Short mmCIF file of C-alpha atoms in Angstrom, two decimals:
data_model
loop_
_atom_site.label_atom_id
_atom_site.label_comp_id
_atom_site.label_asym_id
_atom_site.label_seq_id
_atom_site.Cartn_x
_atom_site.Cartn_y
_atom_site.Cartn_z
CA MET A 197 -4.30 -9.75 27.44
CA PRO A 198 -6.38 -9.32 24.27
CA LEU A 199 -9.47 -7.17 23.82
CA ILE A 200 -12.33 -9.61 23.16
CA VAL A 201 -15.67 -8.54 21.68
CA GLU A 202 -18.38 -11.21 21.67
CA ASP A 203 -21.75 -11.08 19.88
CA LEU A 204 -22.06 -7.32 20.32
CA ALA A 205 -25.33 -5.85 19.04
CA LYS A 206 -26.76 -2.35 19.12
CA ARG A 207 -30.27 -1.35 18.16
CA TYR A 208 -31.88 2.07 17.92
CA GLY A 209 -35.55 1.19 17.99
CA PRO A 210 -36.23 -1.03 14.96
CA THR A 211 -32.86 -0.16 13.39
CA ALA A 212 -29.86 -2.41 14.01
CA ALA A 213 -26.51 -0.58 13.97
CA LEU A 214 -24.50 -3.69 14.93
CA HIS A 215 -25.35 -7.36 14.39
CA ASP A 216 -23.60 -9.84 16.72
CA VAL A 217 -20.10 -8.45 16.15
CA SER A 218 -17.23 -10.60 17.45
CA LEU A 219 -13.50 -9.95 17.19
CA THR A 220 -10.26 -10.27 19.12
CA VAL A 221 -7.58 -7.56 19.22
CA ASP A 222 -4.14 -8.71 20.29
CA ASP A 223 -2.45 -6.86 23.13
CA GLY A 224 -0.50 -3.91 21.75
CA ALA A 225 -1.95 -4.37 18.24
CA PHE A 226 -3.16 -1.68 15.88
CA LEU A 227 -6.65 -2.62 14.63
CA ALA A 228 -8.38 -0.73 11.83
CA LEU A 229 -12.17 -0.83 11.65
CA LEU A 230 -12.77 -0.27 7.95
CA GLY A 231 -16.04 0.19 6.12
CA PRO A 232 -18.35 2.65 4.36
CA SER A 233 -20.41 5.24 6.17
CA GLY A 234 -23.19 3.64 8.19
CA SER A 235 -21.44 0.29 8.54
CA GLY A 236 -21.28 0.47 12.36
CA LYS A 237 -17.62 1.44 12.87
CA THR A 238 -18.19 4.47 15.07
CA THR A 239 -20.99 2.74 17.01
CA LEU A 240 -18.56 -0.03 17.96
CA LEU A 241 -15.91 2.51 18.95
CA ARG A 242 -18.37 4.47 21.10
CA ILE A 243 -19.36 1.28 22.91
CA LEU A 244 -15.69 0.54 23.65
CA ALA A 245 -15.26 4.09 24.97
CA GLY A 246 -18.32 3.85 27.22
CA LEU A 247 -20.17 6.57 25.27
CA ALA A 248 -22.91 4.10 24.23
CA GLN A 249 -24.26 0.89 25.68
CA PRO A 250 -24.85 -2.22 23.57
CA SER A 251 -28.21 -3.93 23.34
CA SER A 252 -26.52 -7.28 23.95
CA GLY A 253 -23.13 -8.95 23.90
CA ALA A 254 -19.94 -8.74 25.95
CA VAL A 255 -16.55 -7.02 25.92
CA ARG A 256 -13.61 -8.28 27.97
CA TYR A 257 -10.22 -6.69 28.31
CA ALA A 258 -7.35 -7.78 30.52
CA GLY A 259 -9.70 -10.35 32.07
CA GLU A 260 -12.27 -7.74 33.12
CA ASP A 261 -15.88 -7.19 32.13
CA PHE A 262 -15.18 -4.00 30.19
CA LEU A 263 -18.83 -3.02 29.89
CA ALA A 264 -19.23 -3.00 33.68
CA LEU A 265 -16.57 -0.27 34.01
CA SER A 266 -17.26 3.46 33.84
CA PRO A 267 -15.61 5.41 31.01
CA ARG A 268 -13.00 6.71 33.47
CA GLU A 269 -12.27 3.21 34.81
CA ARG A 270 -11.74 1.89 31.28
CA ARG A 271 -8.77 4.24 30.78
CA ALA A 272 -9.51 4.61 27.10
CA GLY A 273 -8.06 7.62 25.31
CA MET A 274 -10.35 8.95 22.57
CA VAL A 275 -9.38 11.05 19.54
CA PHE A 276 -12.13 12.51 17.38
CA GLN A 277 -12.14 13.67 13.77
CA HIS A 278 -12.64 17.32 14.68
CA TYR A 279 -10.07 17.47 17.50
CA ALA A 280 -12.53 18.61 20.25
CA LEU A 281 -9.82 20.80 21.78
CA PHE A 282 -10.67 23.48 24.35
CA ARG A 283 -10.17 26.70 22.37
CA HIS A 284 -9.71 28.85 25.48
CA MET A 285 -6.92 26.63 26.87
CA SER A 286 -3.30 26.55 25.85
CA VAL A 287 -1.84 23.52 24.14
CA ALA A 288 -0.19 22.49 27.41
CA ALA A 289 -3.45 22.86 29.36
CA ASN A 290 -5.31 20.82 26.73
CA ILE A 291 -2.80 17.99 26.93
CA GLY A 292 -2.77 17.95 30.71
CA PHE A 293 -6.53 18.31 31.14
CA GLY A 294 -7.25 14.62 31.74
CA LEU A 295 -4.68 14.52 34.54
CA SER A 296 -5.73 17.84 36.11
CA ALA A 297 -9.40 16.77 36.15
CA ARG A 298 -8.77 13.62 38.18
CA PRO A 299 -10.10 13.43 41.74
CA ARG A 300 -7.66 15.02 44.18
CA ALA A 301 -6.51 11.69 45.61
CA GLN A 302 -5.56 10.42 42.12
CA ARG A 303 -4.29 13.70 40.66
CA PRO A 304 -0.55 13.96 39.98
CA SER A 305 1.31 16.99 41.26
CA ARG A 306 1.52 20.09 39.09
CA ALA A 307 5.19 19.38 38.50
CA ARG A 308 4.45 15.83 37.38
CA ILE A 309 1.67 17.02 35.06
CA ALA A 310 3.99 19.65 33.57
CA ALA A 311 6.71 17.04 33.06
CA ARG A 312 4.24 14.66 31.40
CA VAL A 313 3.05 17.43 29.08
CA GLU A 314 6.63 18.16 28.02
CA GLU A 315 7.23 14.45 27.35
CA LEU A 316 4.18 14.33 25.12
CA LEU A 317 5.00 17.55 23.29
CA ALA A 318 8.31 15.95 22.36
CA LEU A 319 6.59 12.69 21.36
CA VAL A 320 4.19 14.48 18.99
CA GLN A 321 6.96 16.78 17.70
CA LEU A 322 5.47 20.01 19.06
CA GLU A 323 8.28 21.04 21.38
CA GLY A 324 8.05 24.68 22.44
CA MET A 325 4.40 25.07 21.44
CA GLY A 326 2.81 24.42 24.82
CA GLY A 327 2.00 28.10 25.31
CA ARG A 328 0.11 28.47 22.05
CA TYR A 329 -3.64 28.13 21.63
CA PRO A 330 -5.42 25.71 19.25
CA GLY A 331 -6.42 28.53 16.91
CA GLN A 332 -2.74 29.30 16.34
CA LEU A 333 -2.00 25.78 15.05
CA SER A 334 -2.54 24.05 11.71
CA GLY A 335 -5.07 21.25 11.42
CA GLY A 336 -2.33 18.62 11.52
CA GLN A 337 -0.79 20.18 14.63
CA GLN A 338 -4.17 20.31 16.35
CA GLN A 339 -4.67 16.62 15.64
CA ARG A 340 -1.29 15.90 17.25
CA VAL A 341 -2.39 17.84 20.33
CA ALA A 342 -5.59 15.78 20.46
CA LEU A 343 -3.54 12.58 20.36
CA ALA A 344 -1.16 13.85 23.04
CA ARG A 345 -4.15 14.65 25.27
CA ALA A 346 -5.46 11.10 24.79
CA LEU A 347 -2.05 9.65 25.65
CA ALA A 348 -1.56 11.85 28.73
CA ILE A 349 -3.73 9.61 30.91
CA GLU A 350 -1.52 6.63 29.99
CA PRO A 351 -4.46 4.79 28.41
CA ARG A 352 -4.51 1.05 28.07
CA LEU A 353 -6.72 1.46 24.99
CA LEU A 354 -6.47 4.21 22.35
CA LEU A 355 -9.59 4.85 20.25
CA LEU A 356 -9.32 6.95 17.07
CA ASP A 357 -12.48 7.98 15.19
CA GLU A 358 -11.59 9.11 11.64
CA PRO A 359 -8.80 11.28 13.12
CA PHE A 360 -7.54 12.52 9.75
CA GLY A 361 -10.89 13.03 8.04
CA ALA A 362 -10.75 16.85 8.17
CA LEU A 363 -7.22 17.11 6.74
CA ASP A 364 -5.97 17.37 3.18
CA ALA A 365 -4.40 14.40 1.40
CA LYS A 366 -0.74 15.30 1.91
CA VAL A 367 -1.15 16.04 5.63
CA ARG A 368 -3.06 12.76 6.00
CA ARG A 369 -0.19 10.80 4.44
CA ASP A 370 2.38 12.52 6.66
CA LEU A 371 0.33 11.91 9.81
CA ARG A 372 -0.23 8.24 8.94
CA ARG A 373 3.50 7.58 9.08
CA TRP A 374 3.83 9.62 12.23
CA LEU A 375 0.91 7.88 13.99
CA ARG A 376 2.36 4.45 13.27
CA ARG A 377 5.69 5.54 14.78
CA VAL A 378 3.93 6.86 17.90
CA HIS A 379 2.03 3.59 18.24
CA ASP A 380 5.23 1.56 17.98
CA GLU A 381 6.89 3.73 20.62
CA THR A 382 4.00 3.62 23.11
CA GLY A 383 2.81 0.04 22.51
CA VAL A 384 -0.78 0.91 23.46
CA THR A 385 -3.56 -1.22 21.96
CA THR A 386 -5.18 0.97 19.30
CA VAL A 387 -8.54 0.79 17.51
CA PHE A 388 -8.71 3.09 14.50
CA VAL A 389 -11.92 3.86 12.59
CA THR A 390 -11.64 4.82 8.93
CA HIS A 391 -13.43 4.51 5.59
CA ASP A 392 -10.12 5.01 3.75
CA GLN A 393 -8.69 1.65 2.70
CA ASP A 394 -5.20 3.11 2.14
CA GLU A 395 -5.10 4.33 5.74
CA ALA A 396 -6.20 0.97 7.06
CA LEU A 397 -3.79 -1.06 4.95
CA ASP A 398 -0.85 1.27 5.64
CA LEU A 399 -1.31 1.57 9.40
CA ALA A 400 -2.86 -1.55 10.85
CA ASP A 401 -1.63 -4.89 12.12
CA GLN A 402 -5.20 -6.21 11.93
CA VAL A 403 -8.13 -5.09 9.78
CA ALA A 404 -11.82 -5.72 10.44
CA ILE A 405 -14.08 -4.84 7.51
CA LEU A 406 -17.68 -3.94 8.33
CA SER A 407 -20.77 -3.73 6.15
CA ASP A 408 -24.31 -3.04 7.37
CA GLY A 409 -23.34 -3.56 11.01
CA ARG A 410 -21.58 -6.88 10.45
CA ILE A 411 -17.93 -7.84 10.27
CA VAL A 412 -17.50 -9.46 6.88
CA GLN A 413 -13.77 -10.22 7.09
CA THR A 414 -10.85 -9.89 9.47
CA GLY A 415 -7.14 -10.47 8.98
CA SER A 416 -3.84 -8.80 8.33
CA PRO A 417 -3.73 -6.06 5.66
CA ALA A 418 -2.07 -8.51 3.27
CA GLU A 419 -4.67 -11.21 3.94
CA VAL A 420 -7.75 -9.07 3.35
CA TYR A 421 -6.26 -7.45 0.24
CA GLU A 422 -4.83 -10.56 -1.38
CA ARG A 423 -7.63 -12.95 -0.36
CA PRO A 424 -10.89 -10.97 -0.15
CA ALA A 425 -13.76 -13.09 1.14
CA SER A 426 -16.51 -11.52 -0.98
CA PRO A 427 -17.16 -9.22 -3.93
CA PHE A 428 -17.92 -6.42 -1.46
CA VAL A 429 -14.50 -6.71 0.18
CA PHE A 430 -12.68 -6.93 -3.16
CA ASP A 431 -14.50 -3.88 -4.49
CA PHE A 432 -14.12 -1.88 -1.28
CA LEU A 433 -10.37 -2.39 -0.93
CA GLY A 434 -9.42 -0.62 -4.13
CA ALA A 435 -10.19 -0.11 -7.81
CA ALA A 436 -11.67 -3.26 -9.30
CA ASN A 437 -12.93 -4.57 -12.62
CA ARG A 438 -15.83 -7.03 -12.68
CA LEU A 439 -16.76 -9.30 -15.55
CA GLU A 440 -18.94 -12.39 -15.83
CA GLY A 441 -17.41 -15.71 -16.78
CA GLU A 442 -17.81 -19.43 -16.38
CA VAL A 443 -15.59 -22.19 -15.02
CA ARG A 444 -15.48 -25.48 -16.88
CA ALA A 445 -13.07 -28.34 -16.21
CA GLY A 446 -10.50 -26.17 -14.44
CA GLU A 447 -10.62 -23.34 -16.98
CA LEU A 448 -12.09 -19.86 -16.67
CA ARG A 449 -13.92 -18.87 -19.84
CA LEU A 450 -13.97 -15.10 -20.03
CA LEU A 451 -15.12 -13.18 -23.13
CA GLY A 452 -13.70 -15.89 -25.38
CA ALA A 453 -10.45 -16.30 -23.45
CA ARG A 454 -9.54 -19.44 -21.52
CA LEU A 455 -7.53 -18.93 -18.35
CA PRO A 456 -6.40 -21.57 -15.84
CA ALA A 457 -8.65 -21.93 -12.78
CA PRO A 458 -7.55 -25.21 -11.19
CA GLY A 459 -9.63 -26.56 -8.34
CA ARG A 460 -12.60 -24.29 -8.96
CA PRO A 461 -16.05 -25.89 -9.23
CA ASP A 462 -17.83 -25.62 -12.54
CA GLY A 463 -20.44 -22.92 -12.94
CA PRO A 464 -21.04 -19.22 -13.66
CA VAL A 465 -18.79 -16.82 -11.75
CA GLN A 466 -18.09 -13.16 -11.17
CA VAL A 467 -14.49 -12.36 -12.12
CA TYR A 468 -12.76 -9.56 -10.20
CA PHE A 469 -9.31 -8.20 -10.98
CA ARG A 470 -7.28 -5.08 -10.17
CA PRO A 471 -6.37 -2.51 -12.85
CA HIS A 472 -2.66 -3.25 -12.36
CA ASP A 473 -3.03 -7.04 -12.61
CA VAL A 474 -3.63 -7.14 -16.38
CA ALA A 475 -1.27 -7.75 -19.30
CA VAL A 476 -1.91 -5.88 -22.56
CA ASP A 477 -1.21 -7.80 -25.78
CA PRO A 478 0.52 -10.66 -23.96
CA PRO A 479 3.01 -12.81 -25.88
CA GLY A 480 1.23 -15.61 -27.71
CA GLY A 481 -1.94 -13.59 -28.21
CA GLY A 482 -3.75 -14.81 -25.08
CA GLY A 483 -6.53 -13.01 -23.29
CA PHE A 484 -9.71 -11.48 -24.71
CA ALA A 485 -10.29 -8.82 -27.35
CA ALA A 486 -10.81 -5.21 -26.25
CA ARG A 487 -10.58 -1.69 -27.62
CA LEU A 488 -8.42 1.05 -26.11
CA ASP A 489 -10.64 4.10 -25.54
CA THR A 490 -8.49 6.51 -23.53
CA ALA A 491 -5.01 6.76 -22.04
CA VAL A 492 -4.06 9.27 -19.33
CA VAL A 493 -0.45 9.63 -18.17
CA ARG A 494 0.04 10.08 -14.42
CA GLY A 495 3.76 10.29 -13.76
CA PRO A 496 5.35 6.89 -14.30
CA ALA A 497 1.92 5.23 -14.64
CA VAL A 498 -0.65 5.30 -17.42
CA ARG A 499 -4.37 4.89 -16.75
CA LEU A 500 -6.16 3.15 -19.60
CA GLU A 501 -9.86 2.78 -20.20
CA CYS A 502 -10.84 -0.08 -22.49
CA SER A 503 -14.10 -1.64 -23.57
CA ALA A 504 -14.81 -5.34 -24.06
CA GLY A 505 -18.09 -7.19 -24.33
CA GLY A 506 -19.98 -3.94 -23.84
CA GLN A 507 -18.28 -3.26 -20.50
CA ALA A 508 -15.70 -0.68 -19.41
CA ILE A 509 -12.39 -1.96 -18.06
CA GLU A 510 -9.89 0.24 -16.22
CA LEU A 511 -6.17 -0.50 -16.32
CA GLU A 512 -3.17 1.09 -14.62
CA LEU A 513 0.20 0.12 -16.05
CA ALA A 514 3.77 1.35 -16.26
CA ALA A 515 4.49 3.60 -19.22
CA ASP A 516 6.87 1.11 -20.82
CA GLN A 517 4.10 -1.53 -20.86
CA VAL A 518 1.86 0.54 -23.13
CA ARG A 519 4.39 2.14 -25.43
CA GLY A 520 3.10 2.25 -29.02
CA LEU A 521 -0.57 1.95 -28.14
CA SER A 522 -3.04 4.57 -29.36
CA ARG A 523 -6.68 5.47 -28.85
CA GLY A 524 -9.11 3.30 -30.80
CA GLN A 525 -6.60 0.46 -31.16
CA ASP A 526 -7.67 -3.15 -30.78
CA VAL A 527 -5.77 -4.95 -28.02
CA ARG A 528 -5.93 -8.17 -26.05
CA LEU A 529 -6.20 -8.15 -22.26
CA GLU A 530 -5.22 -10.99 -19.98
CA PRO A 531 -5.90 -10.78 -16.23
CA ARG A 532 -2.85 -12.27 -14.56
CA LYS A 533 -4.39 -12.36 -11.09
CA PHE A 534 -8.10 -12.56 -10.37
CA ALA A 535 -10.69 -13.63 -7.81
CA LEU A 536 -13.73 -15.74 -8.62
CA PHE A 537 -17.04 -15.60 -6.77
CA PRO A 538 -20.20 -17.64 -7.51
CA ARG A 539 -22.73 -15.79 -9.67
CA GLY A 540 -26.42 -15.76 -9.05
#
């Protein structure tokens, strides 16, 4: 059964944190809530967890009125950015806390709790560390303990609030791969909050992009990246160049260049394109005139900064595509893939 959010709104006095948010999360899916700070991601997650109440709207899960259930009845496991582990408890006690704290009639036996803890230590690749304390673990290991604690209660919904935000870049990349594997093994429906587009696109089955308390686009990672619905989405999902152009009779006129734009209505447009979707000095001399200002080598890629029409343009190309170019040289640039949005 899917998780269904309908017209969810949340106000704090005169301030609206969420505006009529609606989305559907497939059973067993991994949904990323992606957006800048203040876009409403964490507010939505807290409502799902039962830590905040909406001003209006509905949430249904597995055919139930989810908002009518207490946080315990929702069986939602929550993982926070800063772990929220009990420093005075061992790793094993932290993981088993949710089971040990259940009412006596619902509490598993000590042997069953211990067995569950060992299962989870193996799942999060921390075998043999149950006797340690959080202060004796690295940040990445502590985050794994936090996830194991959330999974211990056998949640039907896993909620992750910027879980890797306090970790360095390499640990984040390693944990992304690991988290996706854990999700695939457990099959639990997961809602993951992040402002990092790479995390969202790498991890999720579904992505919901928020801005100012509204969902502005939903879809698979490929859909939102390849077919952004607005300039905001295009710009937010990675490095982007923006120029102004005009469409006339199926052609995009851009800084003197004419590029095919079949099916587009005539009129002024904003032209967005990625740094890696540009050809430099294409055969036949197409594109528009620019000047190469800087070139920085980063491994097999070269980052170029060019100027054209008084605007800066950033490119990222393979080294063999820019061989022979030098600073101050005049070049021609041709966007090979671009998105057009009405201007004005």
